[in-house]
Amino acid sequence: MGLFGKHKVEQLGGALTDQLRKDLTPEEVDALDPDLFTPAKYDAAAAERTAYSNYSYWRATFRVFWNNKLARVLIIFLAAILIFTFIQPYLPNQNDPITILYDESDNLLKNLKPGEQGFLFGTNDLGQDLWSRIWFGTRTSLFIGFVVALSQCVIGVTMGIIWGYVRKLDRIFTEIYNIVDNVPRTIILILISYILRPSMSTMIISMCIVGWLPMARLIRNQIIIIRDRDYNLASRCLGSSTWRIMVRNLLPYLISVIMLQVALAVPTAITDEVFLTYIGLGLPLDTPSLGTLIIKGRSLISSSSLMYQLVIPCVALSVVTVCFYIIGNAFADAADPKNHVN
């Protein structure tokens, strides 16, 4: 039944006719075209179409997210940082991050303070421009973070949905998870990085191997909560395939959880990169990253005049991780359908 039944339509038509008779003189009423007042036939299908809604989940999600002023400012700020990390090497008067710099008298430009001789962030003890190294290191760390986060999303979500929905695999997956989870994450990272040659690809592989487990466990727990709800039982009774139920019924329900975990996976991967570099199993020190810069600055912590070489990369790391955390939480809240009520 539509918004208006047949009886209601007839009442509205009669009320409109009475109102016209009150507002117009008899002569004006007689002059009107009678065809204009021919009652339209009642069409139940047309009445149902009046209740149509053009609601879009993703449009509502982005609208709610964009209405969050803090998240809006941070997403613009983070986007500006990402763009600048890629265009910075092509800007004029930029130094190579690994080039050792000398002055006109062939003196090494080492340990210059920020702003001295035109170096915005100063130089390190090798005479390398810290401004270029910070941006190169941020680009390296963000690349590692995005690749690891993407792998965790794909592998973790896929394994979590299968783990939670296919009952026959639940015991097998649970035992595998318990075995791997009881081995400290740090030990696994160290072993993989030790067996393989320390490099960016080795670091990414090691973090991808252990990173998907928490995501899969979380998704599995969420799937168990909703897998036997009425709409999923109805889909099975109608003959829907298991894959279709997982993709069409279960996955959309978990969008907010997945987006939050992916957003948090980026700073977690950057933190792991810093840790592996700290223990000597990460990137080589000649490859700038936030991890290598922090490790290099830590060795100078006893000298107060050189503390800027530790403070600057730590601030860069903190800004990136905090931005991802706040943006991830804001997007998770926006993806919750309960927040889409107008």
Tab-separated table of N, CA, C and O in Angstrom, residues 100-109 117:
chain	number	residue	atom	x	y	z
A	100	ILE	N	76.445	13.284	0.055
A	100	ILE	CA	77.221	13.978	1.076
A	100	ILE	C	77.596	15.350	0.533
A	100	ILE	O	78.163	15.461	-0.560
A	101	LEU	N	77.289	16.371	1.289
A	101	LEU	CA	77.428	17.750	0.812
A	101	LEU	C	78.689	18.404	1.372
A	101	LEU	O	79.059	18.191	2.538
A	102	TYR	N	79.312	19.218	0.509
A	102	TYR	CA	80.490	19.992	0.888
A	102	TYR	C	80.258	21.451	0.524
A	102	TYR	O	79.471	21.763	-0.383
A	103	ASP	N	80.975	22.341	1.208
A	103	ASP	CA	80.885	23.754	0.851
A	103	ASP	C	81.892	24.067	-0.241
A	103	ASP	O	82.554	23.171	-0.787
A	104	GLU	N	82.037	25.346	-0.564
A	104	GLU	CA	82.930	25.737	-1.654
A	104	GLU	C	84.388	25.450	-1.339
A	104	GLU	O	85.219	25.342	-2.246
A	105	SER	N	84.707	25.354	-0.058
A	105	SER	CA	86.089	25.074	0.348
A	105	SER	C	86.306	23.588	0.601
A	105	SER	O	87.303	23.214	1.246
A	106	ASP	N	85.385	22.751	0.132
A	106	ASP	CA	85.452	21.302	0.309
A	106	ASP	C	85.410	20.886	1.775
A	106	ASP	O	85.941	19.835	2.153
A	107	ASN	N	84.770	21.695	2.599
A	107	ASN	CA	84.548	21.325	3.989
A	107	ASN	C	83.217	20.597	4.110
A	107	ASN	O	82.220	21.010	3.510
A	108	LEU	N	83.217	19.543	4.895
A	108	LEU	CA	82.015	18.738	5.052
A	108	LEU	C	80.956	19.526	5.809
A	108	LEU	O	81.205	20.054	6.894
A	109	LEU	N	79.755	19.588	5.238
A	109	LEU	CA	78.643	20.305	5.874
A	109	LEU	C	77.924	19.352	6.836
A	109	LEU	O	76.808	18.909	6.594
A	117	GLN	N	72.635	27.879	6.973
A	117	GLN	CA	73.106	27.829	5.583
A	117	GLN	C	72.017	27.326	4.624
A	117	GLN	O	72.299	26.658	3.631
